[in-house]
Amino acid sequence: MRGLWRIALVIGLVATTLGASWATAGKACACSCAPMTAEETVARADAIVTGRAVSASESADGMDRTYVFQVDYSYKTVVPAYIEVSTASQGPACGVELTIGATDTVVLGGHRGAWSAVSCSNYGLPTVTPPSAGPRLEPTHADVPDATHSDASVGTALVRPGWMVALWAFGALVLLVGGVVVAARLRK
């Protein structure tokens, strides 16, 4: 009888653990940045743009985000008026968080339409662009990239809905209580 009690307890604990691990957020990553001066940041950048994110979309796995960015002006490289900027969707994975409609200056890597941004290059940007960035450059004319980008889906793939977590917790509790009741009845 005592063995059934232990089996029921182990089954309940395993079900609870599996449910809790499934219901948590996606992959964990860690981003650590070596401090850089403004001059070092500019030297490593392929372009520095000032403008605003107009929309965003997330990859199917929720790990990457692409912003459509409207460029007001740039440094180091002439870029189109609208560009796509790819980044990790989470800060711990070195992603850059842009607010739709807010004016931002973003340090970019890449070229010819394959622009990317990481938090290390954009951490602690000075409010005044250093002279080493060169002259302020006007963007070239470009159409807005594909209209399928929408900020409505940003962040939704990263977290399980609350009702799903509650359902898993309730199921684990039912299994645990059921196991205890069965073990108690078998003990008599």
mmCIF file of C-alpha atoms in Angstrom:
data_model
loop_
_atom_site.group_PDB
_atom_site.id
_atom_site.type_symbol
_atom_site.label_atom_id
_atom_site.label_comp_id
_atom_site.label_asym_id
_atom_site.label_seq_id
_atom_site.Cartn_x
_atom_site.Cartn_y
_atom_site.Cartn_z
ATOM 1 C CA MET A 1 0.000 0.000 0.000
ATOM 2 C CA ARG A 2 2.764 2.363 0.889
ATOM 3 C CA GLY A 3 4.324 1.839 -2.556
ATOM 4 C CA LEU A 4 1.118 2.978 -4.316
ATOM 5 C CA TRP A 5 1.128 6.165 -2.260
ATOM 6 C CA ARG A 6 4.661 6.919 -3.416
ATOM 7 C CA ILE A 7 3.844 6.089 -7.043
ATOM 8 C CA ALA A 8 0.837 8.450 -6.971
ATOM 9 C CA LEU A 9 2.984 11.197 -5.445
ATOM 10 C CA VAL A 10 5.731 10.740 -8.062
ATOM 11 C CA ILE A 11 3.172 10.791 -10.917
ATOM 12 C CA GLY A 12 1.658 13.990 -9.526
ATOM 13 C CA LEU A 13 5.043 15.677 -9.155
ATOM 14 C CA VAL A 14 6.132 14.636 -12.667
ATOM 15 C CA ALA A 15 2.868 15.930 -14.159
ATOM 16 C CA THR A 16 3.230 19.224 -12.300
ATOM 17 C CA THR A 17 6.863 19.639 -13.373
ATOM 18 C CA LEU A 18 6.128 18.836 -17.009
ATOM 19 C CA GLY A 19 3.153 21.187 -17.048
ATOM 20 C CA ALA A 20 5.099 24.026 -15.472
ATOM 21 C CA SER A 21 8.085 23.591 -17.795
ATOM 22 C CA TRP A 22 5.863 23.530 -20.882
ATOM 23 C CA ALA A 23 3.913 26.597 -19.783
ATOM 24 C CA THR A 24 6.950 28.848 -19.357
ATOM 25 C CA ALA A 25 8.466 31.213 -21.933
ATOM 26 C CA GLY A 26 10.749 30.097 -24.774
ATOM 27 C CA LYS A 27 14.512 29.674 -24.942
ATOM 28 C CA ALA A 28 16.671 31.604 -22.505
ATOM 29 C CA CYS A 29 19.664 33.487 -23.824
ATOM 30 C CA ALA A 30 22.165 35.769 -22.207
ATOM 31 C CA CYS A 31 23.647 38.897 -23.698
ATOM 32 C CA SER A 32 26.717 40.447 -22.187
ATOM 33 C CA CYS A 33 28.346 43.516 -23.642
ATOM 34 C CA ALA A 34 31.832 44.875 -23.265
ATOM 35 C CA PRO A 35 31.729 48.617 -22.590
ATOM 36 C CA MET A 36 32.524 50.751 -25.657
ATOM 37 C CA THR A 37 33.137 54.437 -26.042
ATOM 38 C CA ALA A 38 31.011 56.441 -28.469
ATOM 39 C CA GLU A 39 33.970 56.521 -30.890
ATOM 40 C CA GLU A 40 34.341 52.714 -30.739
ATOM 41 C CA THR A 41 30.616 52.270 -31.353
ATOM 42 C CA VAL A 42 30.768 54.559 -34.400
ATOM 43 C CA ALA A 43 33.884 52.831 -35.744
ATOM 44 C CA ARG A 44 32.220 49.391 -35.577
ATOM 45 C CA ALA A 45 28.887 50.542 -37.036
ATOM 46 C CA ASP A 46 28.063 50.064 -40.701
ATOM 47 C CA ALA A 47 25.402 52.781 -40.415
ATOM 48 C CA ILE A 48 23.728 54.889 -37.750
ATOM 49 C CA VAL A 49 20.142 55.929 -38.481
ATOM 50 C CA THR A 50 17.697 58.275 -36.806
ATOM 51 C CA GLY A 51 13.985 57.891 -37.432
ATOM 52 C CA ARG A 52 11.123 55.782 -36.162
ATOM 53 C CA ALA A 53 9.919 52.209 -36.300
ATOM 54 C CA VAL A 54 6.617 52.160 -38.198
ATOM 55 C CA SER A 55 5.795 48.461 -37.789
ATOM 56 C CA ALA A 56 7.210 45.174 -36.553
ATOM 57 C CA SER A 57 6.765 41.471 -37.134
ATOM 58 C CA GLU A 58 8.026 38.423 -35.303
ATOM 59 C CA SER A 59 9.414 35.195 -36.699
ATOM 60 C CA ALA A 60 7.311 32.045 -36.370
ATOM 61 C CA ASP A 61 9.460 30.759 -33.495
ATOM 62 C CA GLY A 62 9.263 34.097 -31.666
ATOM 63 C CA MET A 63 13.035 34.498 -31.469
ATOM 64 C CA ASP A 64 13.555 37.265 -34.055
ATOM 65 C CA ARG A 65 11.812 40.555 -34.777
ATOM 66 C CA THR A 66 11.963 42.687 -37.919
ATOM 67 C CA TYR A 67 11.110 46.382 -37.791
ATOM 68 C CA VAL A 68 10.218 48.569 -40.741
ATOM 69 C CA PHE A 69 12.144 51.743 -39.931
ATOM 70 C CA GLN A 70 11.460 55.159 -41.487
ATOM 71 C CA VAL A 71 14.814 56.931 -41.763
ATOM 72 C CA ASP A 72 14.989 60.715 -41.233
ATOM 73 C CA TYR A 73 18.771 60.791 -41.711
ATOM 74 C CA SER A 74 21.821 58.577 -41.318
ATOM 75 C CA TYR A 75 25.546 58.681 -40.646
ATOM 76 C CA LYS A 76 28.374 56.755 -42.319
ATOM 77 C CA THR A 77 26.182 55.321 -45.116
ATOM 78 C CA VAL A 78 23.318 56.622 -47.244
ATOM 79 C CA VAL A 79 20.300 54.365 -46.735
ATOM 80 C CA PRO A 80 16.774 54.283 -48.221
ATOM 81 C CA ALA A 81 13.954 56.204 -46.527
ATOM 82 C CA TYR A 82 12.486 52.887 -45.350
ATOM 83 C CA ILE A 83 14.611 49.940 -44.246
ATOM 84 C CA GLU A 84 14.038 46.648 -42.489
ATOM 85 C CA VAL A 85 16.022 46.142 -39.287
ATOM 86 C CA SER A 86 16.321 42.622 -37.864
ATOM 87 C CA THR A 87 17.049 41.948 -34.209
ATOM 88 C CA ALA A 88 16.478 39.293 -31.568
ATOM 89 C CA SER A 89 13.022 39.642 -30.053
ATOM 90 C CA GLN A 90 14.279 39.629 -26.476
ATOM 91 C CA GLY A 91 16.813 41.773 -24.651
ATOM 92 C CA PRO A 92 18.604 38.777 -23.055
ATOM 93 C CA ALA A 93 19.286 37.539 -26.614
ATOM 94 C CA CYS A 94 20.845 40.950 -27.447
ATOM 95 C CA GLY A 95 17.670 42.275 -29.080
ATOM 96 C CA VAL A 96 16.889 45.958 -29.501
ATOM 97 C CA GLU A 97 13.438 47.073 -28.344
ATOM 98 C CA LEU A 98 12.014 49.886 -30.471
ATOM 99 C CA THR A 99 8.741 51.640 -29.717
ATOM 100 C CA ILE A 100 6.506 52.013 -32.760
ATOM 101 C CA GLY A 101 6.241 55.700 -33.660
ATOM 102 C CA ALA A 102 8.942 56.918 -31.259
ATOM 103 C CA THR A 103 12.044 58.660 -32.625
ATOM 104 C CA ASP A 104 15.173 56.576 -32.073
ATOM 105 C CA THR A 105 18.795 56.501 -33.161
ATOM 106 C CA VAL A 106 19.894 52.955 -34.009
ATOM 107 C CA VAL A 107 23.380 51.617 -34.674
ATOM 108 C CA LEU A 108 23.252 49.070 -37.506
ATOM 109 C CA GLY A 109 25.387 46.273 -38.827
ATOM 110 C CA GLY A 110 25.096 44.761 -42.283
ATOM 111 C CA HIS A 111 24.534 46.408 -45.651
ATOM 112 C CA ARG A 112 22.437 46.559 -48.834
ATOM 113 C CA GLY A 113 19.086 45.901 -47.232
ATOM 114 C CA ALA A 114 20.200 43.281 -44.683
ATOM 115 C CA TRP A 115 20.413 45.574 -41.671
ATOM 116 C CA SER A 116 20.568 44.240 -38.128
ATOM 117 C CA ALA A 117 20.780 45.767 -34.666
ATOM 118 C CA VAL A 118 22.064 44.362 -31.375
ATOM 119 C CA SER A 119 21.737 45.827 -27.909
ATOM 120 C CA CYS A 120 25.495 45.938 -27.296
ATOM 121 C CA SER A 121 26.006 48.484 -30.082
ATOM 122 C CA ASN A 122 22.972 50.483 -28.999
ATOM 123 C CA TYR A 123 23.551 50.489 -25.253
ATOM 124 C CA GLY A 124 24.312 53.912 -23.815
ATOM 125 C CA LEU A 125 24.303 55.817 -27.092
ATOM 126 C CA PRO A 126 25.361 59.421 -26.635
ATOM 127 C CA THR A 127 22.724 62.068 -27.326
ATOM 128 C CA VAL A 128 25.141 63.798 -29.690
ATOM 129 C CA THR A 129 26.620 61.718 -32.495
ATOM 130 C CA PRO A 130 30.430 61.957 -32.370
ATOM 131 C CA PRO A 131 32.223 63.814 -35.198
ATOM 132 C CA SER A 132 33.828 60.520 -36.241
ATOM 133 C CA ALA A 133 30.398 59.467 -37.619
ATOM 134 C CA GLY A 134 30.845 61.950 -40.426
ATOM 135 C CA PRO A 135 28.240 64.256 -41.958
ATOM 136 C CA ARG A 136 24.500 63.824 -41.600
ATOM 137 C CA LEU A 137 23.165 62.103 -44.752
ATOM 138 C CA GLU A 138 19.691 62.333 -46.260
ATOM 139 C CA PRO A 139 17.975 59.035 -47.166
ATOM 140 C CA THR A 140 17.259 57.951 -50.727
ATOM 141 C CA HIS A 141 13.665 57.534 -51.874
ATOM 142 C CA ALA A 142 12.200 54.090 -51.268
ATOM 143 C CA ASP A 143 8.782 52.522 -51.068
ATOM 144 C CA VAL A 144 7.549 51.225 -47.744
ATOM 145 C CA PRO A 145 8.518 47.538 -47.445
ATOM 146 C CA ASP A 146 5.896 44.782 -47.501
ATOM 147 C CA ALA A 147 2.694 45.817 -45.720
ATOM 148 C CA THR A 148 2.352 42.381 -44.094
ATOM 149 C CA HIS A 149 4.426 43.647 -41.173
ATOM 150 C CA SER A 150 2.209 44.472 -38.259
ATOM 151 C CA ASP A 151 3.022 45.333 -34.683
ATOM 152 C CA ALA A 152 -0.149 43.532 -33.576
ATOM 153 C CA SER A 153 1.686 40.211 -33.323
ATOM 154 C CA VAL A 154 4.803 41.455 -31.541
ATOM 155 C CA GLY A 155 5.452 39.534 -28.344
ATOM 156 C CA THR A 156 2.513 37.125 -28.622
ATOM 157 C CA ALA A 157 4.624 34.062 -29.432
ATOM 158 C CA LEU A 158 6.816 34.417 -26.344
ATOM 159 C CA VAL A 159 4.366 33.688 -23.512
ATOM 160 C CA ARG A 160 1.717 31.034 -22.953
ATOM 161 C CA PRO A 161 -1.790 32.437 -22.304
ATOM 162 C CA GLY A 162 -2.796 32.592 -18.641
ATOM 163 C CA TRP A 163 -5.742 30.236 -19.128
ATOM 164 C CA MET A 164 -3.378 27.580 -20.522
ATOM 165 C CA VAL A 165 -1.064 27.825 -17.514
ATOM 166 C CA ALA A 166 -4.084 27.670 -15.178
ATOM 167 C CA LEU A 167 -5.438 24.610 -17.013
ATOM 168 C CA TRP A 168 -2.110 22.791 -16.651
ATOM 169 C CA ALA A 169 -1.897 23.683 -12.969
ATOM 170 C CA PHE A 170 -5.482 22.504 -12.384
ATOM 171 C CA GLY A 171 -4.816 19.227 -14.240
ATOM 172 C CA ALA A 172 -1.689 18.592 -12.179
ATOM 173 C CA LEU A 173 -3.624 19.310 -8.978
ATOM 174 C CA VAL A 174 -6.400 16.893 -10.007
ATOM 175 C CA LEU A 175 -3.815 14.181 -10.723
ATOM 176 C CA LEU A 176 -2.101 14.780 -7.405
ATOM 177 C CA VAL A 177 -5.318 14.744 -5.341
ATOM 178 C CA GLY A 178 -6.628 11.762 -7.317
ATOM 179 C CA GLY A 179 -3.416 9.872 -6.637
ATOM 180 C CA VAL A 180 -3.659 10.621 -2.926
ATOM 181 C CA VAL A 181 -7.306 9.481 -2.806
ATOM 182 C CA VAL A 182 -6.549 6.261 -4.694
ATOM 183 C CA ALA A 183 -3.580 5.530 -2.443
ATOM 184 C CA ALA A 184 -5.657 6.179 0.684
ATOM 185 C CA ARG A 185 -8.443 3.849 -0.499
ATOM 186 C CA LEU A 186 -5.989 1.100 -1.360
ATOM 187 C CA ARG A 187 -4.422 1.453 2.074
ATOM 188 C CA LYS A 188 -7.714 0.574 3.864
#
